[in-house]
């Protein structure tokens, strides 16, 4: 567990208000649209930004993204937009393996935030360093979990 500065990054993004009981079809649809927009041009791993309520209440805002440094291509799906993620501070851990127990990594990161009296932005960012799109061997999956920290006042 570390406290890190995540770099600013330009991304192509799809943002969705995920309704309660939606399952994960929204994620697959967002990635299809992003793949159609970015094609083979994105070389960095995809990620997502999720409101805490998505996990605590079963619904909330989700933004799925792929890093992208070129201008927005013509003829992209209507759901895709350019977004600039500013430099941000986060409590970070890397989850290894299947996503079935990702909640354990979330709990550890949340405990770190609470123990260190850090103010949360109520957003978590995930970066899929190695995932199902890369290998069908779940033991090789690596997901960066970054609990975004609110800037200090003053």
mmCIF file with all atom_site columns, C-alpha atoms in Angstrom:
data_model
loop_
_atom_site.group_PDB
_atom_site.id
_atom_site.type_symbol
_atom_site.label_atom_id
_atom_site.label_alt_id
_atom_site.label_comp_id
_atom_site.label_asym_id
_atom_site.label_entity_id
_atom_site.label_seq_id
_atom_site.pdbx_PDB_ins_code
_atom_site.Cartn_x
_atom_site.Cartn_y
_atom_site.Cartn_z
_atom_site.occupancy
_atom_site.B_iso_or_equiv
_atom_site.pdbx_formal_charge
_atom_site.auth_seq_id
_atom_site.auth_comp_id
_atom_site.auth_asym_id
_atom_site.auth_atom_id
_atom_site.pdbx_PDB_model_num
ATOM 1   C CA . UNK A 1 1   ? 0.000   0.000   0.000   1.00 0.00 ? 1   UNK A CA 1
ATOM 2   C CA . UNK A 1 2   ? 1.451   3.357   -1.012  1.00 0.00 ? 2   UNK A CA 1
ATOM 3   C CA . UNK A 1 3   ? 0.390   6.964   -1.421  1.00 0.00 ? 3   UNK A CA 1
ATOM 4   C CA . UNK A 1 4   ? 1.170   7.988   -5.006  1.00 0.00 ? 4   UNK A CA 1
ATOM 5   C CA . UNK A 1 5   ? 0.751   10.820  -7.487  1.00 0.00 ? 5   UNK A CA 1
ATOM 6   C CA . UNK A 1 6   ? -0.942  9.488   -10.608 1.00 0.00 ? 6   UNK A CA 1
ATOM 7   C CA . UNK A 1 7   ? 0.113   11.324  -13.777 1.00 0.00 ? 7   UNK A CA 1
ATOM 8   C CA . UNK A 1 8   ? -2.154  13.550  -15.825 1.00 0.00 ? 8   UNK A CA 1
ATOM 9   C CA . UNK A 1 9   ? -3.421  11.657  -18.839 1.00 0.00 ? 9   UNK A CA 1
ATOM 10  C CA . UNK A 1 10  ? -5.577  12.224  -21.903 1.00 0.00 ? 10  UNK A CA 1
ATOM 11  C CA . UNK A 1 11  ? -8.117  9.464   -22.406 1.00 0.00 ? 11  UNK A CA 1
ATOM 12  C CA . UNK A 1 12  ? -11.082 8.469   -24.490 1.00 0.00 ? 12  UNK A CA 1
ATOM 13  C CA . UNK A 1 13  ? -13.904 7.788   -22.072 1.00 0.00 ? 13  UNK A CA 1
ATOM 14  C CA . UNK A 1 14  ? -17.440 6.484   -21.780 1.00 0.00 ? 14  UNK A CA 1
ATOM 15  C CA . UNK A 1 15  ? -19.374 7.660   -18.705 1.00 0.00 ? 15  UNK A CA 1
ATOM 16  C CA . UNK A 1 16  ? -22.484 5.879   -17.521 1.00 0.00 ? 16  UNK A CA 1
ATOM 17  C CA . UNK A 1 17  ? -24.974 6.168   -14.685 1.00 0.00 ? 17  UNK A CA 1
ATOM 18  C CA . UNK A 1 18  ? -25.101 2.497   -13.720 1.00 0.00 ? 18  UNK A CA 1
ATOM 19  C CA . UNK A 1 19  ? -28.544 1.553   -12.392 1.00 0.00 ? 19  UNK A CA 1
ATOM 20  C CA . UNK A 1 20  ? -29.022 -0.839  -9.504  1.00 0.00 ? 20  UNK A CA 1
ATOM 21  C CA . UNK A 1 21  ? -28.887 -4.491  -10.573 1.00 0.00 ? 21  UNK A CA 1
ATOM 22  C CA . UNK A 1 22  ? -27.252 -3.717  -13.931 1.00 0.00 ? 22  UNK A CA 1
ATOM 23  C CA . UNK A 1 23  ? -24.621 -6.469  -13.773 1.00 0.00 ? 23  UNK A CA 1
ATOM 24  C CA . UNK A 1 24  ? -21.493 -5.867  -15.858 1.00 0.00 ? 24  UNK A CA 1
ATOM 25  C CA . UNK A 1 25  ? -22.997 -5.533  -19.358 1.00 0.00 ? 25  UNK A CA 1
ATOM 26  C CA . UNK A 1 26  ? -22.478 -1.751  -19.143 1.00 0.00 ? 26  UNK A CA 1
ATOM 27  C CA . UNK A 1 27  ? -18.716 -2.291  -18.857 1.00 0.00 ? 27  UNK A CA 1
ATOM 28  C CA . UNK A 1 28  ? -18.590 -4.586  -21.890 1.00 0.00 ? 28  UNK A CA 1
ATOM 29  C CA . UNK A 1 29  ? -20.618 -2.074  -23.953 1.00 0.00 ? 29  UNK A CA 1
ATOM 30  C CA . UNK A 1 30  ? -18.355 0.804   -22.902 1.00 0.00 ? 30  UNK A CA 1
ATOM 31  C CA . UNK A 1 31  ? -15.216 -1.153  -23.846 1.00 0.00 ? 31  UNK A CA 1
ATOM 32  C CA . UNK A 1 32  ? -16.706 -2.072  -27.246 1.00 0.00 ? 32  UNK A CA 1
ATOM 33  C CA . UNK A 1 33  ? -17.324 1.640   -27.949 1.00 0.00 ? 33  UNK A CA 1
ATOM 34  C CA . UNK A 1 34  ? -13.825 2.573   -26.755 1.00 0.00 ? 34  UNK A CA 1
ATOM 35  C CA . UNK A 1 35  ? -12.240 -0.156  -28.879 1.00 0.00 ? 35  UNK A CA 1
ATOM 36  C CA . UNK A 1 36  ? -14.185 1.091   -31.902 1.00 0.00 ? 36  UNK A CA 1
ATOM 37  C CA . UNK A 1 37  ? -12.932 4.644   -31.261 1.00 0.00 ? 37  UNK A CA 1
ATOM 38  C CA . UNK A 1 38  ? -9.303  3.895   -30.369 1.00 0.00 ? 38  UNK A CA 1
ATOM 39  C CA . UNK A 1 39  ? -8.658  0.874   -32.553 1.00 0.00 ? 39  UNK A CA 1
ATOM 40  C CA . UNK A 1 40  ? -5.061  -0.266  -32.140 1.00 0.00 ? 40  UNK A CA 1
ATOM 41  C CA . UNK A 1 41  ? -3.794  3.199   -31.200 1.00 0.00 ? 41  UNK A CA 1
ATOM 42  C CA . UNK A 1 42  ? -3.990  2.877   -27.403 1.00 0.00 ? 42  UNK A CA 1
ATOM 43  C CA . UNK A 1 43  ? -0.852  1.257   -26.000 1.00 0.00 ? 43  UNK A CA 1
ATOM 44  C CA . UNK A 1 44  ? -1.417  1.850   -22.291 1.00 0.00 ? 44  UNK A CA 1
ATOM 45  C CA . UNK A 1 45  ? -3.823  -0.306  -20.284 1.00 0.00 ? 45  UNK A CA 1
ATOM 46  C CA . UNK A 1 46  ? -7.495  0.662   -19.949 1.00 0.00 ? 46  UNK A CA 1
ATOM 47  C CA . UNK A 1 47  ? -8.978  1.812   -16.698 1.00 0.00 ? 47  UNK A CA 1
ATOM 48  C CA . UNK A 1 48  ? -12.071 3.043   -14.977 1.00 0.00 ? 48  UNK A CA 1
ATOM 49  C CA . UNK A 1 49  ? -13.181 5.591   -12.423 1.00 0.00 ? 49  UNK A CA 1
ATOM 50  C CA . UNK A 1 50  ? -16.033 4.616   -10.154 1.00 0.00 ? 50  UNK A CA 1
ATOM 51  C CA . UNK A 1 51  ? -18.090 6.413   -7.511  1.00 0.00 ? 51  UNK A CA 1
ATOM 52  C CA . UNK A 1 52  ? -18.050 4.617   -4.172  1.00 0.00 ? 52  UNK A CA 1
ATOM 53  C CA . UNK A 1 53  ? -21.852 4.276   -4.342  1.00 0.00 ? 53  UNK A CA 1
ATOM 54  C CA . UNK A 1 54  ? -21.432 1.831   -7.213  1.00 0.00 ? 54  UNK A CA 1
ATOM 55  C CA . UNK A 1 55  ? -19.939 -0.600  -4.693  1.00 0.00 ? 55  UNK A CA 1
ATOM 56  C CA . UNK A 1 56  ? -21.743 0.416   -1.510  1.00 0.00 ? 56  UNK A CA 1
ATOM 57  C CA . UNK A 1 57  ? -25.267 0.912   -2.929  1.00 0.00 ? 57  UNK A CA 1
ATOM 58  C CA . UNK A 1 58  ? -25.133 -1.014  -6.208  1.00 0.00 ? 58  UNK A CA 1
ATOM 59  C CA . UNK A 1 59  ? -25.512 2.013   -8.488  1.00 0.00 ? 59  UNK A CA 1
ATOM 60  C CA . UNK A 1 60  ? -23.557 5.140   -9.395  1.00 0.00 ? 60  UNK A CA 1
ATOM 61  C CA . UNK A 1 61  ? -21.455 6.866   -12.004 1.00 0.00 ? 61  UNK A CA 1
ATOM 62  C CA . UNK A 1 62  ? -18.767 4.928   -13.847 1.00 0.00 ? 62  UNK A CA 1
ATOM 63  C CA . UNK A 1 63  ? -16.258 6.239   -16.375 1.00 0.00 ? 63  UNK A CA 1
ATOM 64  C CA . UNK A 1 64  ? -14.356 3.626   -18.371 1.00 0.00 ? 64  UNK A CA 1
ATOM 65  C CA . UNK A 1 65  ? -11.356 4.848   -20.361 1.00 0.00 ? 65  UNK A CA 1
ATOM 66  C CA . UNK A 1 66  ? -8.416  4.067   -22.602 1.00 0.00 ? 66  UNK A CA 1
ATOM 67  C CA . UNK A 1 67  ? -5.342  6.343   -22.659 1.00 0.00 ? 67  UNK A CA 1
ATOM 68  C CA . UNK A 1 68  ? -5.185  8.174   -25.980 1.00 0.00 ? 68  UNK A CA 1
ATOM 69  C CA . UNK A 1 69  ? -2.833  10.958  -27.090 1.00 0.00 ? 69  UNK A CA 1
ATOM 70  C CA . UNK A 1 70  ? -4.143  11.561  -30.613 1.00 0.00 ? 70  UNK A CA 1
ATOM 71  C CA . UNK A 1 71  ? -7.074  13.851  -31.474 1.00 0.00 ? 71  UNK A CA 1
ATOM 72  C CA . UNK A 1 72  ? -10.529 12.337  -31.196 1.00 0.00 ? 72  UNK A CA 1
ATOM 73  C CA . UNK A 1 73  ? -10.945 10.224  -34.327 1.00 0.00 ? 73  UNK A CA 1
ATOM 74  C CA . UNK A 1 74  ? -13.838 10.997  -36.690 1.00 0.00 ? 74  UNK A CA 1
ATOM 75  C CA . UNK A 1 75  ? -16.830 8.667   -36.685 1.00 0.00 ? 75  UNK A CA 1
ATOM 76  C CA . UNK A 1 76  ? -16.525 7.560   -33.055 1.00 0.00 ? 76  UNK A CA 1
ATOM 77  C CA . UNK A 1 77  ? -19.529 6.104   -31.228 1.00 0.00 ? 77  UNK A CA 1
ATOM 78  C CA . UNK A 1 78  ? -21.671 8.844   -29.677 1.00 0.00 ? 78  UNK A CA 1
ATOM 79  C CA . UNK A 1 79  ? -20.925 7.625   -26.155 1.00 0.00 ? 79  UNK A CA 1
ATOM 80  C CA . UNK A 1 80  ? -17.172 8.326   -26.454 1.00 0.00 ? 80  UNK A CA 1
ATOM 81  C CA . UNK A 1 81  ? -15.632 11.651  -25.460 1.00 0.00 ? 81  UNK A CA 1
ATOM 82  C CA . UNK A 1 82  ? -12.181 13.038  -24.776 1.00 0.00 ? 82  UNK A CA 1
ATOM 83  C CA . UNK A 1 83  ? -11.322 13.523  -21.122 1.00 0.00 ? 83  UNK A CA 1
ATOM 84  C CA . UNK A 1 84  ? -8.258  14.827  -19.338 1.00 0.00 ? 84  UNK A CA 1
ATOM 85  C CA . UNK A 1 85  ? -7.492  13.156  -16.033 1.00 0.00 ? 85  UNK A CA 1
ATOM 86  C CA . UNK A 1 86  ? -5.575  15.667  -13.964 1.00 0.00 ? 86  UNK A CA 1
ATOM 87  C CA . UNK A 1 87  ? -2.656  14.723  -11.761 1.00 0.00 ? 87  UNK A CA 1
ATOM 88  C CA . UNK A 1 88  ? -4.117  13.189  -8.625  1.00 0.00 ? 88  UNK A CA 1
ATOM 89  C CA . UNK A 1 89  ? -3.079  11.695  -5.307  1.00 0.00 ? 89  UNK A CA 1
ATOM 90  C CA . UNK A 1 90  ? -4.254  8.196   -4.460  1.00 0.00 ? 90  UNK A CA 1
ATOM 91  C CA . UNK A 1 91  ? -3.795  5.405   -1.968  1.00 0.00 ? 91  UNK A CA 1
ATOM 92  C CA . UNK A 1 92  ? -2.691  2.558   -4.234  1.00 0.00 ? 92  UNK A CA 1
ATOM 93  C CA . UNK A 1 93  ? -2.441  -1.225  -4.115  1.00 0.00 ? 93  UNK A CA 1
ATOM 94  C CA . UNK A 1 94  ? -2.140  -3.825  -6.861  1.00 0.00 ? 94  UNK A CA 1
ATOM 95  C CA . UNK A 1 95  ? -4.638  -6.667  -6.778  1.00 0.00 ? 95  UNK A CA 1
ATOM 96  C CA . UNK A 1 96  ? -3.368  -9.968  -8.152  1.00 0.00 ? 96  UNK A CA 1
ATOM 97  C CA . UNK A 1 97  ? -5.589  -12.607 -9.692  1.00 0.00 ? 97  UNK A CA 1
ATOM 98  C CA . UNK A 1 98  ? -9.318  -12.959 -10.311 1.00 0.00 ? 98  UNK A CA 1
ATOM 99  C CA . UNK A 1 99  ? -11.658 -10.053 -9.757  1.00 0.00 ? 99  UNK A CA 1
ATOM 100 C CA . UNK A 1 100 ? -13.946 -12.175 -7.550  1.00 0.00 ? 100 UNK A CA 1
ATOM 101 C CA . UNK A 1 101 ? -12.103 -11.024 -4.429  1.00 0.00 ? 101 UNK A CA 1
ATOM 102 C CA . UNK A 1 102 ? -11.211 -7.502  -5.559  1.00 0.00 ? 102 UNK A CA 1
ATOM 103 C CA . UNK A 1 103 ? -13.317 -6.276  -2.628  1.00 0.00 ? 103 UNK A CA 1
ATOM 104 C CA . UNK A 1 104 ? -10.557 -7.472  -0.271  1.00 0.00 ? 104 UNK A CA 1
ATOM 105 C CA . UNK A 1 105 ? -8.059  -5.115  -1.927  1.00 0.00 ? 105 UNK A CA 1
ATOM 106 C CA . UNK A 1 106 ? -10.642 -2.313  -1.781  1.00 0.00 ? 106 UNK A CA 1
ATOM 107 C CA . UNK A 1 107 ? -11.054 -2.978  1.940   1.00 0.00 ? 107 UNK A CA 1
ATOM 108 C CA . UNK A 1 108 ? -7.302  -2.849  2.543   1.00 0.00 ? 108 UNK A CA 1
ATOM 109 C CA . UNK A 1 109 ? -6.953  0.414   0.634   1.00 0.00 ? 109 UNK A CA 1
ATOM 110 C CA . UNK A 1 110 ? -9.971  1.905   2.438   1.00 0.00 ? 110 UNK A CA 1
ATOM 111 C CA . UNK A 1 111 ? -8.464  0.921   5.806   1.00 0.00 ? 111 UNK A CA 1
ATOM 112 C CA . UNK A 1 112 ? -5.187  2.604   4.821   1.00 0.00 ? 112 UNK A CA 1
ATOM 113 C CA . UNK A 1 113 ? -7.114  5.787   3.942   1.00 0.00 ? 113 UNK A CA 1
ATOM 114 C CA . UNK A 1 114 ? -8.961  5.740   7.293   1.00 0.00 ? 114 UNK A CA 1
ATOM 115 C CA . UNK A 1 115 ? -5.852  4.915   9.389   1.00 0.00 ? 115 UNK A CA 1
ATOM 116 C CA . UNK A 1 116 ? -3.984  7.835   7.839   1.00 0.00 ? 116 UNK A CA 1
ATOM 117 C CA . UNK A 1 117 ? -6.878  10.316  8.189   1.00 0.00 ? 117 UNK A CA 1
ATOM 118 C CA . UNK A 1 118 ? -6.953  10.959  4.435   1.00 0.00 ? 118 UNK A CA 1
ATOM 119 C CA . UNK A 1 119 ? -9.987  12.646  2.893   1.00 0.00 ? 119 UNK A CA 1
ATOM 120 C CA . UNK A 1 120 ? -11.503 10.590  0.106   1.00 0.00 ? 120 UNK A CA 1
ATOM 121 C CA . UNK A 1 121 ? -12.889 12.024  -3.132  1.00 0.00 ? 121 UNK A CA 1
ATOM 122 C CA . UNK A 1 122 ? -15.405 9.143   -3.021  1.00 0.00 ? 122 UNK A CA 1
ATOM 123 C CA . UNK A 1 123 ? -13.867 7.877   -6.273  1.00 0.00 ? 123 UNK A CA 1
ATOM 124 C CA . UNK A 1 124 ? -11.819 4.791   -6.967  1.00 0.00 ? 124 UNK A CA 1
ATOM 125 C CA . UNK A 1 125 ? -9.776  4.365   -10.104 1.00 0.00 ? 125 UNK A CA 1
ATOM 126 C CA . UNK A 1 126 ? -8.822  0.964   -11.445 1.00 0.00 ? 126 UNK A CA 1
ATOM 127 C CA . UNK A 1 127 ? -6.153  0.370   -14.082 1.00 0.00 ? 127 UNK A CA 1
ATOM 128 C CA . UNK A 1 128 ? -6.246  -3.059  -15.703 1.00 0.00 ? 128 UNK A CA 1
ATOM 129 C CA . UNK A 1 129 ? -2.490  -3.646  -15.963 1.00 0.00 ? 129 UNK A CA 1
ATOM 130 C CA . UNK A 1 130 ? -3.010  -7.253  -17.066 1.00 0.00 ? 130 UNK A CA 1
ATOM 131 C CA . UNK A 1 131 ? -6.527  -8.595  -17.412 1.00 0.00 ? 131 UNK A CA 1
ATOM 132 C CA . UNK A 1 132 ? -8.907  -10.808 -19.358 1.00 0.00 ? 132 UNK A CA 1
ATOM 133 C CA . UNK A 1 133 ? -8.187  -8.818  -22.527 1.00 0.00 ? 133 UNK A CA 1
ATOM 134 C CA . UNK A 1 134 ? -4.500  -9.796  -22.195 1.00 0.00 ? 134 UNK A CA 1
ATOM 135 C CA . UNK A 1 135 ? -4.562  -13.387 -20.976 1.00 0.00 ? 135 UNK A CA 1
ATOM 136 C CA . UNK A 1 136 ? -7.066  -16.118 -20.171 1.00 0.00 ? 136 UNK A CA 1
ATOM 137 C CA . UNK A 1 137 ? -4.949  -17.067 -17.141 1.00 0.00 ? 137 UNK A CA 1
ATOM 138 C CA . UNK A 1 138 ? -6.531  -15.244 -14.165 1.00 0.00 ? 138 UNK A CA 1
ATOM 139 C CA . UNK A 1 139 ? -3.525  -15.880 -11.930 1.00 0.00 ? 139 UNK A CA 1
ATOM 140 C CA . UNK A 1 140 ? -1.628  -13.398 -14.139 1.00 0.00 ? 140 UNK A CA 1
ATOM 141 C CA . UNK A 1 141 ? -4.193  -10.591 -13.860 1.00 0.00 ? 141 UNK A CA 1
ATOM 142 C CA . UNK A 1 142 ? -3.016  -7.388  -12.151 1.00 0.00 ? 142 UNK A CA 1
ATOM 143 C CA . UNK A 1 143 ? -5.397  -4.547  -11.291 1.00 0.00 ? 143 UNK A CA 1
ATOM 144 C CA . UNK A 1 144 ? -4.155  -1.276  -9.839  1.00 0.00 ? 144 UNK A CA 1
ATOM 145 C CA . UNK A 1 145 ? -6.672  -0.008  -7.268  1.00 0.00 ? 145 UNK A CA 1
ATOM 146 C CA . UNK A 1 146 ? -6.283  3.716   -6.581  1.00 0.00 ? 146 UNK A CA 1
ATOM 147 C CA . UNK A 1 147 ? -8.500  5.354   -3.935  1.00 0.00 ? 147 UNK A CA 1
ATOM 148 C CA . UNK A 1 148 ? -8.489  9.035   -4.918  1.00 0.00 ? 148 UNK A CA 1
ATOM 149 C CA . UNK A 1 149 ? -7.615  11.431  -2.124  1.00 0.00 ? 149 UNK A CA 1
ATOM 150 C CA . UNK A 1 150 ? -9.096  14.923  -1.862  1.00 0.00 ? 150 UNK A CA 1
ATOM 151 C CA . UNK A 1 151 ? -6.550  17.772  -1.987  1.00 0.00 ? 151 UNK A CA 1
ATOM 152 C CA . UNK A 1 152 ? -5.788  19.335  1.371   1.00 0.00 ? 152 UNK A CA 1
ATOM 153 C CA . UNK A 1 153 ? -7.569  22.591  2.079   1.00 0.00 ? 153 UNK A CA 1
ATOM 154 C CA . UNK A 1 154 ? -5.532  25.692  2.573   1.00 0.00 ? 154 UNK A CA 1
#
